[in-house]
DNA sequence: GTCTATATACAGATAGAC
DNA sequence: GTCTATCTGTATATAGAC
């Protein structure tokens, strides 16, 4: 069996997958027909079935492909102070969303669909969400122990609030009139107020209203 | 023309509308067939077309009906202090969402769909969002002028941050594993930290410090 | 107004040639 | 592996009787 055939096969398969991922992300599952995928990938409908058996299986494969860039890069955090780590994670989240608007929108859509709630891929996204939140909480905890953050700092709650704010900015970003500037601005405001509240003040000055 | 016919007609129309509103909210537009609406409303498919001309027009009518309970009840705010007004608005938002889970989910879905972005009904929802945010900002501004909140209070940013947090809690609420307790807890944490930051601290034992 | 029966279109999926 | 042609189900929408 000559290798060129194998390669061609892979190329067609990949082309279908790439096209399907894009269309599913942009239009959703129901609004994307296999005829459309076939047309844009420049293959026949039958070939899609030969490679993926059914629309549902193509969908799952496409989801997996879309999910590839979804991971948390914690390498850049080493050696940073707790405050900087928090800021870095917030920025990472923000940047990632802006680099993957379509697929983020898509996964957010999935999250809102009752019948897709058990999807394994959706489960992975939600796990990322949990990991991200847990990382934040751990950094707050570590910062509290190291005397960077106040004694009264509640790691879980602070992490939860940050995640909520980030998720909310996401929605604002998808509203047609939500300007990116507004989001950037609120991210900065979030960071400022967060650290105003939690940072242990430099020795010599007394924080207002808090012993 | 006897009145009973007129009344029967309205009843059938309303029944279709109610059924359609519920199904569209629960399942979305694409996943809801007119056959299903007809079956559950106990009428024939043809009658739906007689009343609403097309699925798209039924959809728009259903959207308008779903939107009816969407308004901001500002009556209960009269006479309250700024802090209480803010708390009240946050609670109103939270309660409203929990009483209208399905339709809120649906409108959130709409917000995420690129092709539905120009829908007039979606526009009304987004206007409500803006009005809510504006109300919050105005209360912060008023509170700042009255010496309730710190001088440095930034009304627009505080309002934006609250809205983001609320919208984010919304998403967490729709995730299968997002417990309602967590949301309640974060709402309280949001309020606590908000006022810790912004309230002008009480002055010692004398009430004289108030301008 | 409400129905049954039907037209029309297009979706996902299969058969079989090459 | 890839194609064309076709099957089958189901969706929106219409025609026409009552």
Tab-separated table of C-alpha atoms (C1' of nucleotides) in Angstrom:
chain	number	residue	atom	x	y	z
A	1	UNK	CA	0.000	0.000	0.000
A	2	UNK	CA	1.609	3.277	-1.166
A	3	UNK	CA	2.009	5.949	1.490
A	4	UNK	CA	0.519	8.715	-0.601
A	5	UNK	CA	-2.939	7.196	-0.233
A	6	UNK	CA	-2.566	7.103	3.527
A	7	UNK	CA	-1.487	10.728	3.513
A	8	UNK	CA	-4.319	11.822	1.255
A	9	UNK	CA	-6.717	10.034	3.516
A	10	UNK	CA	-5.430	11.849	6.540
A	11	UNK	CA	-5.574	15.145	4.743
A	12	UNK	CA	-9.223	14.694	3.816
A	13	UNK	CA	-10.066	13.553	7.317
A	14	UNK	CA	-8.270	16.523	8.846
A	15	UNK	CA	-9.897	18.921	6.444
A	16	UNK	CA	-13.340	17.660	7.378
A	17	UNK	CA	-12.464	17.898	11.046
A	18	UNK	CA	-11.122	21.443	10.767
A	19	UNK	CA	-14.138	22.600	8.770
A	20	UNK	CA	-16.577	20.916	11.143
A	21	UNK	CA	-14.875	22.385	14.222
A	22	UNK	CA	-15.109	25.858	12.792
A	23	UNK	CA	-18.729	25.545	11.680
A	24	UNK	CA	-19.928	23.908	14.880
A	25	UNK	CA	-18.239	26.660	16.892
A	26	UNK	CA	-19.674	29.437	14.778
A	27	UNK	CA	-23.183	28.089	14.231
A	28	UNK	CA	-23.788	25.332	16.758
A	29	UNK	CA	-24.674	21.716	16.203
A	30	UNK	CA	-28.244	21.973	14.945
A	31	UNK	CA	-27.520	24.834	12.578
A	32	UNK	CA	-24.687	23.058	10.842
A	33	UNK	CA	-25.625	20.528	8.159
A	34	UNK	CA	-23.299	17.871	6.838
A	35	UNK	CA	-23.999	19.175	3.363
A	36	UNK	CA	-22.487	22.486	4.426
A	37	UNK	CA	-19.456	20.818	5.978
A	38	UNK	CA	-18.993	18.722	2.833
A	39	UNK	CA	-19.263	21.738	0.555
A	40	UNK	CA	-16.758	23.853	2.497
A	41	UNK	CA	-14.336	20.963	3.017
A	42	UNK	CA	-14.692	20.175	-0.703
A	43	UNK	CA	-15.564	16.525	-0.188
A	44	UNK	CA	-18.735	14.506	-0.628
A	45	UNK	CA	-21.204	13.906	2.161
A	46	UNK	CA	-20.576	10.176	1.870
A	47	UNK	CA	-16.925	10.631	2.716
A	48	UNK	CA	-17.840	12.268	5.992
A	49	UNK	CA	-19.828	9.170	6.893
A	50	UNK	CA	-17.010	6.890	5.787
A	51	UNK	CA	-14.624	8.661	8.167
A	52	UNK	CA	-16.902	9.478	11.093
A	53	UNK	CA	-19.914	7.127	10.867
A	54	UNK	CA	-22.463	9.704	12.013
A	55	UNK	CA	-22.966	13.411	12.598
A	56	UNK	CA	-22.884	12.836	16.341
A	57	UNK	CA	-19.468	11.138	16.153
A	58	UNK	CA	-18.099	13.848	13.867
A	59	UNK	CA	-19.321	16.339	16.418
A	60	UNK	CA	-17.511	14.604	19.253
A	61	UNK	CA	-14.290	14.386	17.248
A	62	UNK	CA	-14.578	18.055	16.383
A	63	UNK	CA	-15.106	18.915	20.040
A	64	UNK	CA	-11.947	17.069	20.986
A	65	UNK	CA	-10.011	18.955	18.333
A	66	UNK	CA	-11.445	22.278	19.468
A	67	UNK	CA	-10.443	21.432	22.999
A	68	UNK	CA	-6.744	20.981	22.186
A	69	UNK	CA	-5.594	24.519	23.066
A	70	UNK	CA	-7.564	24.359	26.316
A	71	UNK	CA	-5.085	23.926	29.111
A	72	UNK	CA	-3.659	26.019	31.900
A	73	UNK	CA	-0.072	27.133	31.493
A	74	UNK	CA	1.174	27.227	35.066
A	75	UNK	CA	4.847	27.222	34.063
A	76	UNK	CA	5.040	30.985	33.926
A	77	UNK	CA	3.976	31.278	37.542
A	78	UNK	CA	7.116	29.827	39.144
A	79	UNK	CA	9.073	32.283	41.226
A	80	UNK	CA	6.361	34.934	41.240
A	81	UNK	CA	4.840	36.348	44.383
A	82	UNK	CA	1.234	35.468	45.238
A	83	UNK	CA	-0.139	38.789	44.112
A	84	UNK	CA	1.620	38.525	40.765
A	85	UNK	CA	0.425	34.934	40.338
A	86	UNK	CA	-3.186	35.996	40.770
A	87	UNK	CA	-2.756	38.851	38.325
A	88	UNK	CA	-1.069	36.539	35.868
A	89	UNK	CA	-3.866	33.969	36.012
A	90	UNK	CA	-6.502	36.630	35.484
A	91	UNK	CA	-4.619	37.960	32.459
A	92	UNK	CA	-4.104	34.448	31.094
A	93	UNK	CA	-7.823	33.831	31.286
A	94	UNK	CA	-8.611	37.112	29.575
A	95	UNK	CA	-6.072	36.595	26.799
A	96	UNK	CA	-7.124	33.023	26.193
A	97	UNK	CA	-10.740	34.026	25.767
A	98	UNK	CA	-9.814	36.684	23.239
A	99	UNK	CA	-7.719	34.238	21.243
A	100	UNK	CA	-10.440	31.595	21.178
A	101	UNK	CA	-13.628	33.616	20.963
A	102	UNK	CA	-15.542	31.247	18.740
A	103	UNK	CA	-14.854	28.065	20.625
A	104	UNK	CA	-15.309	29.720	24.012
A	105	UNK	CA	-18.663	30.947	22.815
A	106	UNK	CA	-19.453	27.440	21.675
A	107	UNK	CA	-18.542	25.769	24.951
A	108	UNK	CA	-20.488	28.401	26.816
A	109	UNK	CA	-23.443	27.511	24.646
A	110	UNK	CA	-22.951	23.856	25.505
A	111	UNK	CA	-22.935	24.707	29.190
A	112	UNK	CA	-26.354	26.276	28.788
A	113	UNK	CA	-27.899	23.267	27.051
A	114	UNK	CA	-29.690	20.906	29.348
A	115	UNK	CA	-29.444	17.857	27.110
A	116	UNK	CA	-25.712	18.197	26.521
A	117	UNK	CA	-24.946	18.395	30.222
A	118	UNK	CA	-23.428	14.901	30.350
A	119	UNK	CA	-21.073	15.378	27.398
A	120	UNK	CA	-17.603	14.108	28.305
A	121	UNK	CA	-15.937	16.980	26.488
A	122	UNK	CA	-18.038	19.522	28.303
A	123	UNK	CA	-16.980	17.737	31.454
A	124	UNK	CA	-13.352	18.414	30.566
A	125	UNK	CA	-14.028	22.121	30.085
A	126	UNK	CA	-15.772	22.301	33.409
A	127	UNK	CA	-12.873	20.483	35.002
A	128	UNK	CA	-10.540	23.155	33.637
A	129	UNK	CA	-12.809	25.733	35.177
A	130	UNK	CA	-12.611	23.953	38.518
A	131	UNK	CA	-8.829	23.568	38.294
A	132	UNK	CA	-8.477	27.257	37.525
A	133	UNK	CA	-10.635	28.188	40.476
A	134	UNK	CA	-8.767	25.765	42.732
A	135	UNK	CA	-5.430	27.233	41.642
A	136	UNK	CA	-6.619	30.699	42.559
A	137	UNK	CA	-7.816	29.492	45.942
A	138	UNK	CA	-4.500	27.798	46.649
A	139	UNK	CA	-2.563	30.919	45.802
A	140	UNK	CA	-4.754	32.962	48.125
A	141	UNK	CA	-4.214	30.380	50.853
A	142	UNK	CA	-0.465	30.396	50.282
A	143	UNK	CA	-0.427	34.187	50.273
A	144	UNK	CA	-2.335	34.275	53.519
A	145	UNK	CA	0.144	31.883	55.141
A	146	UNK	CA	3.069	33.950	53.880
A	147	UNK	CA	1.615	37.139	55.283
A	148	UNK	CA	1.018	38.686	51.867
A	149	UNK	CA	-2.755	38.671	52.256
A	150	UNK	CA	-4.759	39.553	55.350
A	151	UNK	CA	-5.457	36.944	57.977
A	152	UNK	CA	-9.194	37.090	57.305
A	153	UNK	CA	-8.733	36.196	53.625
A	154	UNK	CA	-11.196	33.515	52.507
A	155	UNK	CA	-9.462	31.704	49.632
A	156	UNK	CA	-12.454	29.762	48.283
A	157	UNK	CA	-14.752	32.749	48.291
A	158	UNK	CA	-12.214	35.091	46.728
A	159	UNK	CA	-11.505	32.552	44.018
A	160	UNK	CA	-15.211	32.037	43.410
A	161	UNK	CA	-15.822	35.755	43.118
A	162	UNK	CA	-12.985	36.210	40.645
A	163	UNK	CA	-14.257	33.332	38.530
A	164	UNK	CA	-17.758	34.770	38.560
A	165	UNK	CA	-16.468	38.170	37.497
A	166	UNK	CA	-14.392	36.626	34.695
A	167	UNK	CA	-17.281	34.501	33.475
A	168	UNK	CA	-19.521	37.553	33.585
A	169	UNK	CA	-17.089	39.627	31.538
A	170	UNK	CA	-17.214	36.798	29.043
A	171	UNK	CA	-20.924	37.327	28.558
A	172	UNK	CA	-20.527	41.079	28.293
A	173	UNK	CA	-17.905	40.443	25.651
A	174	UNK	CA	-20.360	38.419	23.577
A	175	UNK	CA	-23.066	41.050	23.708
A	176	UNK	CA	-22.917	43.000	20.494
A	177	UNK	CA	-22.502	46.320	22.259
A	178	UNK	CA	-20.031	45.128	24.877
A	179	UNK	CA	-16.838	46.952	24.078
A	180	UNK	CA	-13.490	45.207	24.732
A	181	UNK	CA	-12.236	48.377	26.402
A	182	UNK	CA	-14.924	48.065	29.025
A	183	UNK	CA	-13.827	44.505	29.771
A	184	UNK	CA	-10.135	45.462	30.060
A	185	UNK	CA	-11.091	48.302	32.304
A	186	UNK	CA	-13.165	46.098	34.595
A	187	UNK	CA	-10.391	43.519	34.779
A	188	UNK	CA	-8.059	46.219	36.040
A	189	UNK	CA	-10.665	47.489	38.470
A	190	UNK	CA	-11.170	43.935	39.714
A	191	UNK	CA	-7.462	43.539	40.372
A	192	UNK	CA	-7.116	46.941	42.009
A	193	UNK	CA	-10.013	46.500	44.407
A	194	UNK	CA	-9.080	42.911	45.111
A	195	UNK	CA	-5.616	43.845	46.323
A	196	UNK	CA	-6.785	47.010	48.032
A	197	UNK	CA	-8.908	44.779	50.196
A	198	UNK	CA	-6.603	41.852	50.721
A	199	UNK	CA	-2.997	42.976	50.657
A	200	UNK	CA	-1.434	43.395	54.051
A	201	UNK	CA	-0.524	47.110	54.125
A	202	UNK	CA	3.077	48.172	54.365
A	203	UNK	CA	4.262	48.495	57.971
A	204	UNK	CA	3.626	51.913	59.518
A	205	UNK	CA	0.216	52.783	58.126
A	206	UNK	CA	-3.097	51.529	59.488
A	207	UNK	CA	-5.812	50.252	57.138
A	208	UNK	CA	-9.083	52.127	57.458
A	209	UNK	CA	-11.739	50.351	59.425
A	210	UNK	CA	-9.871	47.038	59.741
A	211	UNK	CA	-7.818	46.045	62.776
B	1	UNK	CA	-71.019	36.433	15.425
B	2	UNK	CA	-71.358	34.724	18.828
B	3	UNK	CA	-68.800	35.634	21.457
B	4	UNK	CA	-68.011	32.038	22.388
B	5	UNK	CA	-66.223	31.515	19.072
B	6	UNK	CA	-64.072	34.568	19.632
B	7	UNK	CA	-63.227	33.345	23.111
B	8	UNK	CA	-62.415	29.841	21.960
B	9	UNK	CA	-60.132	31.292	19.336
B	10	UNK	CA	-58.245	33.324	21.852
B	11	UNK	CA	-57.931	30.346	24.135
B	12	UNK	CA	-56.389	28.207	21.421
B	13	UNK	CA	-54.056	30.989	20.399
B	14	UNK	CA	-52.968	31.565	23.971
B	15	UNK	CA	-52.492	27.862	24.555
B	16	UNK	CA	-50.222	27.592	21.520
B	17	UNK	CA	-48.306	30.646	22.659
B	18	UNK	CA	-47.826	29.356	26.197
B	19	UNK	CA	-46.717	25.935	24.998
B	20	UNK	CA	-44.358	27.404	22.433
B	21	UNK	CA	-42.819	29.806	24.970
B	22	UNK	CA	-42.111	26.970	27.344
B	23	UNK	CA	-40.683	24.630	24.722
B	24	UNK	CA	-38.526	27.285	23.047
B	25	UNK	CA	-37.138	28.262	26.448
B	26	UNK	CA	-36.439	24.687	27.462
B	27	UNK	CA	-35.117	23.341	24.169
B	28	UNK	CA	-34.257	26.261	21.948
B	29	UNK	CA	-35.613	27.177	18.538
B	30	UNK	CA	-34.030	24.494	16.365
B	31	UNK	CA	-34.817	21.647	18.748
B	32	UNK	CA	-38.495	22.495	18.980
B	33	UNK	CA	-40.714	21.245	16.164
B	34	UNK	CA	-44.178	22.569	15.436
B	35	UNK	CA	-45.438	18.995	15.645
B	36	UNK	CA	-44.295	18.922	19.262
B	37	UNK	CA	-45.917	22.263	20.012
B	38	UNK	CA	-49.144	21.090	18.350
B	39	UNK	CA	-49.182	17.817	20.299
B	40	UNK	CA	-48.604	19.431	23.683
B	41	UNK	CA	-51.020	22.289	23.020
B	42	UNK	CA	-53.538	19.694	21.788
B	43	UNK	CA	-54.205	21.413	18.486
B	44	UNK	CA	-53.346	20.596	14.901
B	45	UNK	CA	-50.203	21.848	13.222
B	46	UNK	CA	-52.338	23.659	10.665
B	47	UNK	CA	-53.932	25.765	13.391
B	48	UNK	CA	-50.536	27.054	14.413
B	49	UNK	CA	-49.981	28.305	10.901
B	50	UNK	CA	-53.458	29.805	10.750
B	51	UNK	CA	-52.675	31.866	13.859
B	52	UNK	CA	-49.001	32.640	13.399
B	53	UNK	CA	-48.198	32.251	9.662
B	54	UNK	CA	-44.754	30.720	10.200
B	55	UNK	CA	-42.509	29.179	12.817
B	56	UNK	CA	-40.379	32.300	12.841
B	57	UNK	CA	-43.368	34.521	13.648
B	58	UNK	CA	-44.586	32.139	16.340
B	59	UNK	CA	-41.102	32.330	17.775
B	60	UNK	CA	-41.148	36.108	17.901
B	61	UNK	CA	-44.585	36.158	19.504
B	62	UNK	CA	-43.435	33.604	22.073
B	63	UNK	CA	-40.362	35.704	22.827
B	64	UNK	CA	-42.544	38.718	23.529
B	65	UNK	CA	-44.696	36.668	25.878
B	66	UNK	CA	-41.652	35.265	27.657
B	67	UNK	CA	-40.379	38.779	28.105
B	68	UNK	CA	-43.466	39.997	29.983
B	69	UNK	CA	-42.156	39.424	33.528
B	70	UNK	CA	-38.869	41.096	32.600
B	71	UNK	CA	-38.898	44.497	34.217
B	72	UNK	CA	-37.176	46.179	37.124
B	73	UNK	CA	-39.292	46.829	40.177
B	74	UNK	CA	-37.805	50.019	41.560
B	75	UNK	CA	-40.823	50.800	43.750
B	76	UNK	CA	-39.439	48.909	46.707
B	77	UNK	CA	-36.335	51.079	46.756
B	78	UNK	CA	-37.969	54.322	47.844
B	79	UNK	CA	-36.882	55.548	51.231
B	80	UNK	CA	-34.005	53.104	51.546
B	81	UNK	CA	-30.415	54.162	52.108
B	82	UNK	CA	-27.914	53.705	49.285
B	83	UNK	CA	-26.343	50.631	50.791
B	84	UNK	CA	-29.717	48.966	51.217
B	85	UNK	CA	-30.720	49.929	47.680
B	86	UNK	CA	-27.670	48.199	46.262
B	87	UNK	CA	-28.283	45.107	48.360
B	88	UNK	CA	-31.904	45.098	47.329
B	89	UNK	CA	-31.090	45.289	43.632
B	90	UNK	CA	-28.583	42.445	43.901
B	91	UNK	CA	-31.160	40.298	45.688
B	92	UNK	CA	-33.828	41.208	43.152
B	93	UNK	CA	-31.566	40.073	40.347
B	94	UNK	CA	-30.757	36.833	42.111
B	95	UNK	CA	-34.381	36.058	42.950
B	96	UNK	CA	-35.597	36.920	39.481
B	97	UNK	CA	-33.100	34.555	37.895
B	98	UNK	CA	-34.181	31.732	40.162
B	99	UNK	CA	-37.830	32.290	39.384
B	100	UNK	CA	-37.230	32.400	35.620
B	101	UNK	CA	-34.451	29.886	35.129
B	102	UNK	CA	-35.651	28.525	31.813
B	103	UNK	CA	-36.241	31.809	30.061
B	104	UNK	CA	-33.088	33.366	31.477
B	105	UNK	CA	-31.166	30.411	30.129
B	106	UNK	CA	-32.874	30.915	26.810
B	107	UNK	CA	-32.092	34.619	26.541
B	108	UNK	CA	-28.528	33.924	27.573
B	109	UNK	CA	-28.365	31.427	24.742
B	110	UNK	CA	-29.705	34.071	22.378
B	111	UNK	CA	-27.009	36.481	23.508
B	112	UNK	CA	-24.398	33.933	22.491
B	113	UNK	CA	-25.780	33.400	19.013
B	114	UNK	CA	-24.182	35.495	16.335
B	115	UNK	CA	-27.058	35.373	13.873
B	116	UNK	CA	-29.701	36.354	16.454
B	117	UNK	CA	-27.751	39.408	17.562
B	118	UNK	CA	-30.124	41.869	15.896
B	119	UNK	CA	-33.318	40.411	17.357
B	120	UNK	CA	-35.484	43.223	18.683
B	121	UNK	CA	-36.526	41.169	21.713
B	122	UNK	CA	-32.913	40.419	22.569
B	123	UNK	CA	-32.359	44.138	22.310
B	124	UNK	CA	-34.979	44.713	25.017
B	125	UNK	CA	-33.269	42.235	27.328
B	126	UNK	CA	-29.954	43.956	26.811
B	127	UNK	CA	-31.587	47.294	27.477
B	128	UNK	CA	-32.852	45.943	30.801
B	129	UNK	CA	-29.301	44.887	31.546
B	130	UNK	CA	-28.059	48.390	30.796
B	131	UNK	CA	-30.815	50.018	32.848
B	132	UNK	CA	-29.984	47.773	35.789
B	133	UNK	CA	-26.319	48.651	35.540
B	134	UNK	CA	-27.127	52.328	35.196
B	135	UNK	CA	-29.356	52.208	38.283
B	136	UNK	CA	-26.543	50.688	40.296
B	137	UNK	CA	-24.133	53.336	39.075
B	138	UNK	CA	-26.537	56.121	39.980
B	139	UNK	CA	-27.023	54.753	43.480
B	140	UNK	CA	-23.262	54.606	43.965
B	141	UNK	CA	-22.982	58.152	42.729
B	142	UNK	CA	-25.752	59.313	45.044
B	143	UNK	CA	-24.181	57.426	47.952
B	144	UNK	CA	-20.858	59.074	47.270
B	145	UNK	CA	-22.440	62.517	47.250
B	146	UNK	CA	-24.261	61.792	50.516
B	147	UNK	CA	-21.100	60.649	52.216
B	148	UNK	CA	-22.221	57.038	52.520
B	149	UNK	CA	-19.533	55.755	50.171
B	150	UNK	CA	-15.908	56.830	50.018
B	151	UNK	CA	-14.867	59.815	47.973
B	152	UNK	CA	-12.845	57.645	45.619
B	153	UNK	CA	-15.853	55.494	44.691
B	154	UNK	CA	-16.101	54.928	40.939
B	155	UNK	CA	-19.801	54.379	40.248
B	156	UNK	CA	-19.524	53.041	36.688
B	157	UNK	CA	-16.777	50.585	37.514
B	158	UNK	CA	-18.417	49.321	40.686
B	159	UNK	CA	-21.677	48.822	38.821
B	160	UNK	CA	-19.876	47.022	35.992
B	161	UNK	CA	-18.097	44.720	38.384
B	162	UNK	CA	-21.299	43.812	40.184
B	163	UNK	CA	-23.026	43.098	36.889
B	164	UNK	CA	-20.135	40.912	35.786
B	165	UNK	CA	-20.223	38.979	39.039
B	166	UNK	CA	-23.981	38.512	38.795
B	167	UNK	CA	-23.784	37.377	35.182
B	168	UNK	CA	-20.976	35.006	36.105
B	169	UNK	CA	-22.963	33.482	38.941
B	170	UNK	CA	-25.660	32.931	36.369
B	171	UNK	CA	-23.337	30.727	34.356
B	172	UNK	CA	-22.163	28.860	37.419
B	173	UNK	CA	-25.800	28.277	38.235
B	174	UNK	CA	-26.398	26.631	34.884
B	175	UNK	CA	-23.461	24.301	35.178
B	176	UNK	CA	-24.741	20.950	36.333
B	177	UNK	CA	-22.443	20.866	39.360
B	178	UNK	CA	-22.921	24.482	40.349
B	179	UNK	CA	-24.758	24.303	43.648
B	180	UNK	CA	-27.245	27.067	44.518
B	181	UNK	CA	-25.643	27.315	47.956
B	182	UNK	CA	-22.376	28.333	46.359
B	183	UNK	CA	-24.133	31.107	44.463
B	184	UNK	CA	-25.945	32.427	47.572
B	185	UNK	CA	-22.683	32.327	49.439
B	186	UNK	CA	-20.852	34.276	46.760
B	187	UNK	CA	-23.606	36.871	46.581
B	188	UNK	CA	-23.184	37.480	50.296
B	189	UNK	CA	-19.418	37.596	49.942
B	190	UNK	CA	-19.813	40.072	47.098
B	191	UNK	CA	-21.956	42.353	49.220
B	192	UNK	CA	-19.709	42.058	52.267
B	193	UNK	CA	-16.499	42.881	50.439
B	194	UNK	CA	-18.171	45.569	48.393
B	195	UNK	CA	-19.255	47.509	51.458
B	196	UNK	CA	-16.087	46.764	53.388
B	197	UNK	CA	-14.291	48.591	50.645
B	198	UNK	CA	-16.674	51.423	49.964
B	199	UNK	CA	-18.601	52.320	53.078
B	200	UNK	CA	-17.299	55.322	54.933
B	201	UNK	CA	-16.392	53.866	58.337
B	202	UNK	CA	-18.473	54.919	61.328
B	203	UNK	CA	-16.817	57.720	63.289
B	204	UNK	CA	-15.822	56.718	66.830
B	205	UNK	CA	-18.595	57.344	69.384
B	206	UNK	CA	-19.690	60.809	68.297
B	207	UNK	CA	-22.190	61.375	65.487
B	208	UNK	CA	-20.573	64.752	64.771
B	209	UNK	CA	-18.350	63.711	61.877
B	210	UNK	CA	-21.218	63.615	59.373
B	211	UNK	CA	-21.364	66.684	57.043
C	1	DG	C1'	-61.270	28.504	13.559
C	2	DT	C1'	-60.192	23.932	13.331
C	3	DC	C1'	-59.356	19.842	11.166
C	4	DT	C1'	-57.208	15.882	7.773
C	5	DA	C1'	-54.491	15.138	3.984
C	6	DT	C1'	-50.855	16.485	1.129
C	7	DA	C1'	-46.993	19.103	-1.016
C	8	DT	C1'	-42.274	20.297	-0.798
C	9	DA	C1'	-37.681	20.562	0.922
C	10	DC	C1'	-33.899	19.044	3.122
C	11	DA	C1'	-31.748	16.521	6.778
C	12	DG	C1'	-28.889	12.256	8.039
C	13	DA	C1'	-27.645	8.009	6.357
C	14	DT	C1'	-26.787	3.915	2.883
C	15	DA	C1'	-25.564	1.267	-1.605
C	16	DG	C1'	-22.555	0.294	-4.716
C	17	DA	C1'	-19.303	1.729	-8.645
C	18	DC	C1'	-14.494	3.003	-9.179
D	1	DG	C1'	-10.822	6.366	0.091
D	2	DT	C1'	-13.799	8.807	-2.688
D	3	DC	C1'	-17.535	9.447	-5.493
D	4	DT	C1'	-22.786	9.648	-7.446
D	5	DA	C1'	-27.239	8.221	-6.761
D	6	DT	C1'	-30.693	7.032	-3.711
D	7	DC	C1'	-33.349	5.902	0.518
D	8	DT	C1'	-35.938	7.332	4.497
D	9	DG	C1'	-37.513	10.194	7.923
D	10	DT	C1'	-39.107	14.474	9.436
D	11	DA	C1'	-39.537	19.440	9.107
D	12	DT	C1'	-42.198	23.559	7.535
D	13	DA	C1'	-45.906	24.891	5.044
D	14	DT	C1'	-50.375	24.589	2.042
D	15	DA	C1'	-55.115	22.988	0.255
D	16	DG	C1'	-59.408	22.379	1.040
D	17	DA	C1'	-63.388	20.182	3.758
D	18	DC	C1'	-66.297	21.302	7.711
